Amino acid sequence: MAQCCPHRSVPLKSIEVELEVRDHVATVVSTLNYKNKEDKPLEAVFVFPLPGDAAVCHFSAKIGQTQIVAEVKEKQEAREEYDDALSSGQQAFLLEESDQSPDIFSLSVGSLPPGESASIRLEYVTELAVQADDGLRFCLPAVLNPRYQPQGSEGAGVQVTSVPASLVPYSLSFSARVSSPRPISKVESNCSLDPLQYLNTDQTQATVKLAAGHKFDRDVELLIYYKDAHQPTAVVEAGQASAEPGSLMGDPVVMVSLYPEFPQSVMSSMASCGEFVFLMDRSGSMSNTRIRSAKDTLLLLLKSLPMGCYFNIYSFGSRYEHIFPKSVEYSQQTMEEALKTVEQMQANLGGTEILQPLKHIYSQPCIPSQPRQLFVFTDGEVGNTKEVIDLVKKNSGSHRCFSFGIGEGASSALINGMAKEGGGHAQFITGTDRMQAKVMQSLRFALQLVVVDISVTWDLPKEVSVTVLSPPITALFQGQRSLIYAQLTGQSSEAAEGCVTVKYSLAGHPSENQLHFSLRPAEDTGLTVHRLGARTLIRSLEMDERESRGQQDGGVKEKVVKLSVQSGVSSSFTAFIAVNKDNSEVIQGPLVRRNIPTPLGRSMRGPPPPPPGKSPGPALTICFSKKKSLKPNLKTAAPEQPPRDPLLHLVSLQGASGCWLLDPALATALGKTNEEVETSKPEKANSEVWATILALLWLHAFKMDAKDEWELLAMKAASWLRAQNALCVTECVDAGNVLLGCSVRKEALGL
């Protein structure tokens, strides 16, 4: 291989990304343009992030007029072929998934002679996740932070070269085309976009572009909103004519998207029990606004928990801590004790060692009739992603896992993988997003009654049989999409129909959702559905392979390699390899290796930019195999606290039972004097009832824009009020409206 050399000129000049979104499936084509401006032949190595659930399905290189399309081969075989080509003076290109995490890829461009240009084309398909507000989220990861490799962990990992965003030496252009059977209502982004251009009058097709000059300080996130988003759909895609009938690529494949809708009567009843375990990242990279936001979120969570449940809070870095030795019953006393500890938390625990606290949590016995719900908050910079996900899966029978990826560069493989295997829900919190609203949405899901006995049945013409490619559905949440991929074998007539039924039980009521669909293949989807189906099956088999290691079944890896080669979709056991066989000139001299840097996220403080006229110093190169923490242990003096947000101030005064006390602190939070609040109280009203009604009125009158954040604790307050059978509630509401200068109706408060 090439000799490594300090960072000088970088041969990668630009990246062009074209995104095509059809309904909720995205096809991404990235073109990476290289030019060797040095006087020696180069090998360029670029380690970069991709979405963790992407199916990489095409890789090719163009040199001059020669186009070379890569093949998928077993990983070791591909690496040897690459090395052999380079040592015999040929050009070669290698693309492989990291062994540690499926959201990191390494691209090696070998033997680029002086003055030569090469253009690399990389294509992948992925599904877009449904957000709490029904938007579909696409994320183009641009930021790759160093991943913390825990003490004593195996594997050397990948070498990441990172520089501050301002020093990224290549440009990015990004354009998207969106089409759907339903009108597109809007497209939003965390980056500057040129205006949305509709391509037809019914607004079902549109294009959008990233404004010029992207700074690389963040991932590119698009949120796409359709009218009537929650429509169940089924897309049947014809098999590949050249593949053998009966194989995955030769048969038709169907993708079914279901949105279960639960009866309103069941939805209004929240679970009033549970063991809630919060696991908070306090590694160095969580400093400043991230840890502040996390603490505010814990305040809202603790105030929203139901009386009678159990809870505990863990925090972790290179080591971990917990507030209570084991989960405790939720009461005024335990809530206050927890909040006192939360207020002292700082991001000062070093690296991101998440495996040990998880093992400790899972080793605690479950509390009878209190289902365990785990909430994990992390910036996701870990090197042992697969180990963590495997541990969650192993314990999936005893808990649900809700995960939150915080900040730029959070690992999508880790965050999505934990929620998927833990039967919960994943959320990503980037840029200026308020963490609180997204977390409270997940708490609503956690308090939803658990759906059990989920089964899927197919009704198809008798000559057609079905092979399901997706793992069994383990969790259903109101309004959230469930995807199923299945292979359909056998001939059917053009007019034939199929039907898929999902049955489940909710609060003891058996329910079902049904979808009838035509077996006629859709036009123009190419092989997208086949590739997504193959990727789903590959990921399940890879997990089986990790579980069966050391046992006799050595056949799983062979199955994955065979499926990966057949479908042209990469896996952890395969790689894409292309060798330029036409290149008759042997490239002379030793190759110089250039590591192409990726941008660091904003929390990872890199060196300041060089003064004008000075060239940038060496890139910050971080090896995953380091055994010590990559994060500084920030033991600085506590920064001055910013003034408290008025909403959080009011929330912090609520008691565990849901009521507020009538005291000067409440008056201040409401923007009134203590005397005004005391003298406006109706004579016969109980002071706690009066205080609680005032707090609810203030929330409804002045904080409706943040209703997602306080809705659960307001419901708790309303049910406390109903339980008091208090006199003169109407009188209190009227007097409170006068005092606060608002006009909220009693019914709006849930009274």
mmCIF file of C-alpha atoms in Angstrom, residues 537-716:
data_model
loop_
_atom_site.group_PDB
_atom_site.id
_atom_site.type_symbol
_atom_site.label_atom_id
_atom_site.label_comp_id
_atom_site.label_asym_id
_atom_site.label_seq_id
_atom_site.Cartn_x
_atom_site.Cartn_y
_atom_site.Cartn_z
ATOM 1 C CA LEU A 537 -32.660 -9.187 4.740
ATOM 2 C CA ILE A 538 -28.856 -8.626 4.755
ATOM 3 C CA ARG A 539 -29.049 -6.565 7.981
ATOM 4 C CA SER A 540 -31.162 -9.272 9.695
ATOM 5 C CA LEU A 541 -28.764 -12.026 8.605
ATOM 6 C CA GLU A 542 -25.719 -10.007 9.761
ATOM 7 C CA MET A 543 -27.283 -9.730 13.192
ATOM 8 C CA ASP A 544 -28.009 -13.499 13.229
ATOM 9 C CA GLU A 545 -24.367 -14.080 12.271
ATOM 10 C CA ARG A 546 -23.129 -11.977 15.225
ATOM 11 C CA GLU A 547 -25.481 -13.846 17.581
ATOM 12 C CA SER A 548 -24.392 -17.273 16.303
ATOM 13 C CA ARG A 549 -20.614 -16.593 16.414
ATOM 14 C CA GLY A 550 -18.770 -19.410 18.092
ATOM 15 C CA GLN A 551 -21.628 -21.803 17.351
ATOM 16 C CA GLN A 552 -21.574 -24.367 14.569
ATOM 17 C CA ASP A 553 -23.681 -22.424 12.052
ATOM 18 C CA GLY A 554 -20.997 -20.977 9.803
ATOM 19 C CA GLY A 555 -23.424 -20.737 6.887
ATOM 20 C CA VAL A 556 -24.897 -17.304 7.696
ATOM 21 C CA LYS A 557 -21.890 -15.324 6.444
ATOM 22 C CA GLU A 558 -21.908 -17.294 3.148
ATOM 23 C CA LYS A 559 -25.630 -16.527 2.802
ATOM 24 C CA VAL A 560 -24.972 -12.792 3.276
ATOM 25 C CA VAL A 561 -22.085 -12.783 0.758
ATOM 26 C CA LYS A 562 -24.190 -14.652 -1.812
ATOM 27 C CA LEU A 563 -27.186 -12.335 -1.373
ATOM 28 C CA SER A 564 -24.960 -9.229 -1.445
ATOM 29 C CA VAL A 565 -23.215 -10.327 -4.679
ATOM 30 C CA GLN A 566 -26.537 -11.344 -6.294
ATOM 31 C CA SER A 567 -28.367 -8.110 -5.430
ATOM 32 C CA GLY A 568 -25.376 -5.790 -5.890
ATOM 33 C CA VAL A 569 -26.032 -4.311 -2.409
ATOM 34 C CA SER A 570 -23.036 -3.963 -0.087
ATOM 35 C CA SER A 571 -22.820 -5.636 3.341
ATOM 36 C CA SER A 572 -20.348 -5.855 6.215
ATOM 37 C CA PHE A 573 -18.805 -8.979 4.590
ATOM 38 C CA THR A 574 -18.459 -7.599 1.052
ATOM 39 C CA ALA A 575 -16.948 -4.627 -0.781
ATOM 40 C CA PHE A 576 -17.161 -2.973 -4.196
ATOM 41 C CA ILE A 577 -13.991 -3.408 -6.282
ATOM 42 C CA ALA A 578 -13.140 -1.961 -9.707
ATOM 43 C CA VAL A 579 -9.823 -2.432 -11.554
ATOM 44 C CA ASN A 580 -8.913 -0.524 -14.725
ATOM 45 C CA LYS A 581 -7.849 -3.438 -16.948
ATOM 46 C CA ASP A 582 -7.535 -1.173 -20.040
ATOM 47 C CA ASN A 583 -4.778 0.827 -18.446
ATOM 48 C CA SER A 584 -1.810 -0.464 -20.465
ATOM 49 C CA GLU A 585 0.700 2.012 -18.997
ATOM 50 C CA VAL A 586 2.153 0.751 -15.747
ATOM 51 C CA ILE A 587 2.223 3.518 -13.121
ATOM 52 C CA GLN A 588 5.818 3.994 -11.954
ATOM 53 C CA GLY A 589 7.225 4.916 -8.543
ATOM 54 C CA PRO A 590 5.976 4.567 -4.961
ATOM 55 C CA LEU A 591 2.425 5.781 -4.318
ATOM 56 C CA VAL A 592 1.909 8.640 -1.882
ATOM 57 C CA ARG A 593 -1.182 8.238 0.313
ATOM 58 C CA ARG A 594 -3.464 11.239 0.915
ATOM 59 C CA ASN A 595 -6.163 11.037 3.606
ATOM 60 C CA ILE A 596 -9.126 13.197 2.625
ATOM 61 C CA PRO A 597 -10.568 15.008 5.640
ATOM 62 C CA THR A 598 -14.232 15.114 6.700
ATOM 63 C CA PRO A 599 -15.633 18.106 8.593
ATOM 64 C CA LEU A 600 -15.833 18.031 12.374
ATOM 65 C CA GLY A 601 -19.159 18.906 14.020
ATOM 66 C CA ARG A 602 -19.418 22.178 15.865
ATOM 67 C CA SER A 603 -19.065 20.629 19.309
ATOM 68 C CA MET A 604 -15.694 19.095 18.430
ATOM 69 C CA ARG A 605 -13.489 22.132 18.668
ATOM 70 C CA GLY A 606 -10.696 21.870 16.125
ATOM 71 C CA PRO A 607 -7.729 24.226 15.778
ATOM 72 C CA PRO A 608 -8.508 27.822 14.727
ATOM 73 C CA PRO A 609 -8.182 28.632 11.011
ATOM 74 C CA PRO A 610 -4.668 29.680 9.944
ATOM 75 C CA PRO A 611 -3.887 33.385 9.547
ATOM 76 C CA PRO A 612 -4.218 34.741 5.973
ATOM 77 C CA GLY A 613 -1.374 33.680 3.721
ATOM 78 C CA LYS A 614 -0.476 30.654 5.870
ATOM 79 C CA SER A 615 -1.367 27.195 4.657
ATOM 80 C CA PRO A 616 -3.442 25.005 6.976
ATOM 81 C CA GLY A 617 -1.384 22.805 9.267
ATOM 82 C CA PRO A 618 -1.692 19.026 9.311
ATOM 83 C CA ALA A 619 -5.232 17.690 9.448
ATOM 84 C CA LEU A 620 -6.344 16.253 12.762
ATOM 85 C CA THR A 621 -6.030 12.504 12.220
ATOM 86 C CA ILE A 622 -7.684 10.264 14.784
ATOM 87 C CA CYS A 623 -7.380 6.493 14.766
ATOM 88 C CA PHE A 624 -10.324 4.483 16.068
ATOM 89 C CA SER A 625 -7.964 1.997 17.648
ATOM 90 C CA LYS A 626 -6.720 4.377 20.351
ATOM 91 C CA LYS A 627 -7.306 2.852 23.750
ATOM 92 C CA LYS A 628 -7.570 6.171 25.574
ATOM 93 C CA SER A 629 -10.406 8.669 25.552
ATOM 94 C CA LEU A 630 -10.550 10.921 22.532
ATOM 95 C CA LYS A 631 -12.513 13.543 24.434
ATOM 96 C CA PRO A 632 -10.851 16.085 26.713
ATOM 97 C CA ASN A 633 -11.983 15.804 30.328
ATOM 98 C CA LEU A 634 -13.460 19.263 30.656
ATOM 99 C CA LYS A 635 -13.329 20.152 34.336
ATOM 100 C CA THR A 636 -13.872 23.873 33.966
ATOM 101 C CA ALA A 637 -15.679 26.218 36.317
ATOM 102 C CA ALA A 638 -19.450 26.094 35.818
ATOM 103 C CA PRO A 639 -20.432 28.731 33.243
ATOM 104 C CA GLU A 640 -22.840 31.478 34.328
ATOM 105 C CA GLN A 641 -26.383 30.192 33.926
ATOM 106 C CA PRO A 642 -28.470 31.962 31.278
ATOM 107 C CA PRO A 643 -31.802 33.346 32.581
ATOM 108 C CA ARG A 644 -34.401 30.595 32.853
ATOM 109 C CA ASP A 645 -36.923 30.226 30.056
ATOM 110 C CA PRO A 646 -40.328 31.406 31.512
ATOM 111 C CA LEU A 647 -42.005 28.125 30.505
ATOM 112 C CA LEU A 648 -39.350 26.010 32.232
ATOM 113 C CA HIS A 649 -39.525 28.324 35.264
ATOM 114 C CA LEU A 650 -43.257 27.662 35.663
ATOM 115 C CA VAL A 651 -42.830 23.914 35.018
ATOM 116 C CA SER A 652 -40.065 23.661 37.630
ATOM 117 C CA LEU A 653 -42.597 24.755 40.306
ATOM 118 C CA GLN A 654 -45.105 21.948 39.598
ATOM 119 C CA GLY A 655 -45.381 19.172 42.183
ATOM 120 C CA ALA A 656 -45.068 15.466 41.359
ATOM 121 C CA SER A 657 -48.833 14.972 41.830
ATOM 122 C CA GLY A 658 -49.530 17.582 39.126
ATOM 123 C CA CYS A 659 -50.550 20.571 41.297
ATOM 124 C CA TRP A 660 -48.870 23.954 41.919
ATOM 125 C CA LEU A 661 -48.555 25.680 45.315
ATOM 126 C CA LEU A 662 -49.759 29.247 45.828
ATOM 127 C CA ASP A 663 -46.521 31.069 46.664
ATOM 128 C CA PRO A 664 -44.413 34.088 45.583
ATOM 129 C CA ALA A 665 -42.380 31.985 43.125
ATOM 130 C CA LEU A 666 -45.564 31.100 41.204
ATOM 131 C CA ALA A 667 -46.631 34.769 41.130
ATOM 132 C CA THR A 668 -43.223 35.740 39.675
ATOM 133 C CA ALA A 669 -43.470 32.985 37.014
ATOM 134 C CA LEU A 670 -46.917 34.326 36.017
ATOM 135 C CA GLY A 671 -45.552 37.893 35.810
ATOM 136 C CA LYS A 672 -47.692 39.111 38.752
ATOM 137 C CA THR A 673 -47.062 40.239 42.335
ATOM 138 C CA ASN A 674 -47.839 37.864 45.187
ATOM 139 C CA GLU A 675 -50.506 40.303 46.424
ATOM 140 C CA GLU A 676 -52.318 40.373 43.031
ATOM 141 C CA VAL A 677 -52.446 36.585 42.954
ATOM 142 C CA GLU A 678 -53.608 36.254 46.581
ATOM 143 C CA THR A 679 -56.345 38.924 46.393
ATOM 144 C CA SER A 680 -57.826 37.667 43.085
ATOM 145 C CA LYS A 681 -58.444 34.192 44.542
ATOM 146 C CA PRO A 682 -62.179 33.397 44.878
ATOM 147 C CA GLU A 683 -62.992 33.273 48.580
ATOM 148 C CA LYS A 684 -64.072 29.600 48.783
ATOM 149 C CA ALA A 685 -61.335 28.264 46.511
ATOM 150 C CA ASN A 686 -58.620 25.976 47.849
ATOM 151 C CA SER A 687 -55.243 27.714 47.315
ATOM 152 C CA GLU A 688 -53.637 24.762 45.469
ATOM 153 C CA VAL A 689 -56.643 24.459 43.144
ATOM 154 C CA TRP A 690 -56.413 28.219 42.427
ATOM 155 C CA ALA A 691 -52.643 28.018 41.814
ATOM 156 C CA THR A 692 -52.995 25.005 39.492
ATOM 157 C CA ILE A 693 -55.785 26.630 37.457
ATOM 158 C CA LEU A 694 -53.675 29.806 37.063
ATOM 159 C CA ALA A 695 -50.695 27.764 35.810
ATOM 160 C CA LEU A 696 -52.903 25.917 33.294
ATOM 161 C CA LEU A 697 -54.494 29.169 32.087
ATOM 162 C CA TRP A 698 -51.041 30.745 31.581
ATOM 163 C CA LEU A 699 -49.839 27.721 29.565
ATOM 164 C CA HIS A 700 -52.940 27.726 27.341
ATOM 165 C CA ALA A 701 -52.962 31.515 26.893
ATOM 166 C CA PHE A 702 -49.265 32.263 26.336
ATOM 167 C CA LYS A 703 -47.430 29.033 25.462
ATOM 168 C CA MET A 704 -49.594 27.259 22.849
ATOM 169 C CA ASP A 705 -46.609 27.267 20.455
ATOM 170 C CA ALA A 706 -44.832 24.893 22.879
ATOM 171 C CA LYS A 707 -47.878 22.743 23.680
ATOM 172 C CA ASP A 708 -45.997 19.549 22.679
ATOM 173 C CA GLU A 709 -43.655 20.204 25.587
ATOM 174 C CA TRP A 710 -46.185 20.820 28.379
ATOM 175 C CA GLU A 711 -49.252 18.846 27.224
ATOM 176 C CA LEU A 712 -48.539 15.755 29.355
ATOM 177 C CA LEU A 713 -47.843 17.665 32.570
ATOM 178 C CA ALA A 714 -51.004 19.768 31.929
ATOM 179 C CA MET A 715 -53.035 16.548 31.561
ATOM 180 C CA LYS A 716 -51.587 15.414 34.890
#
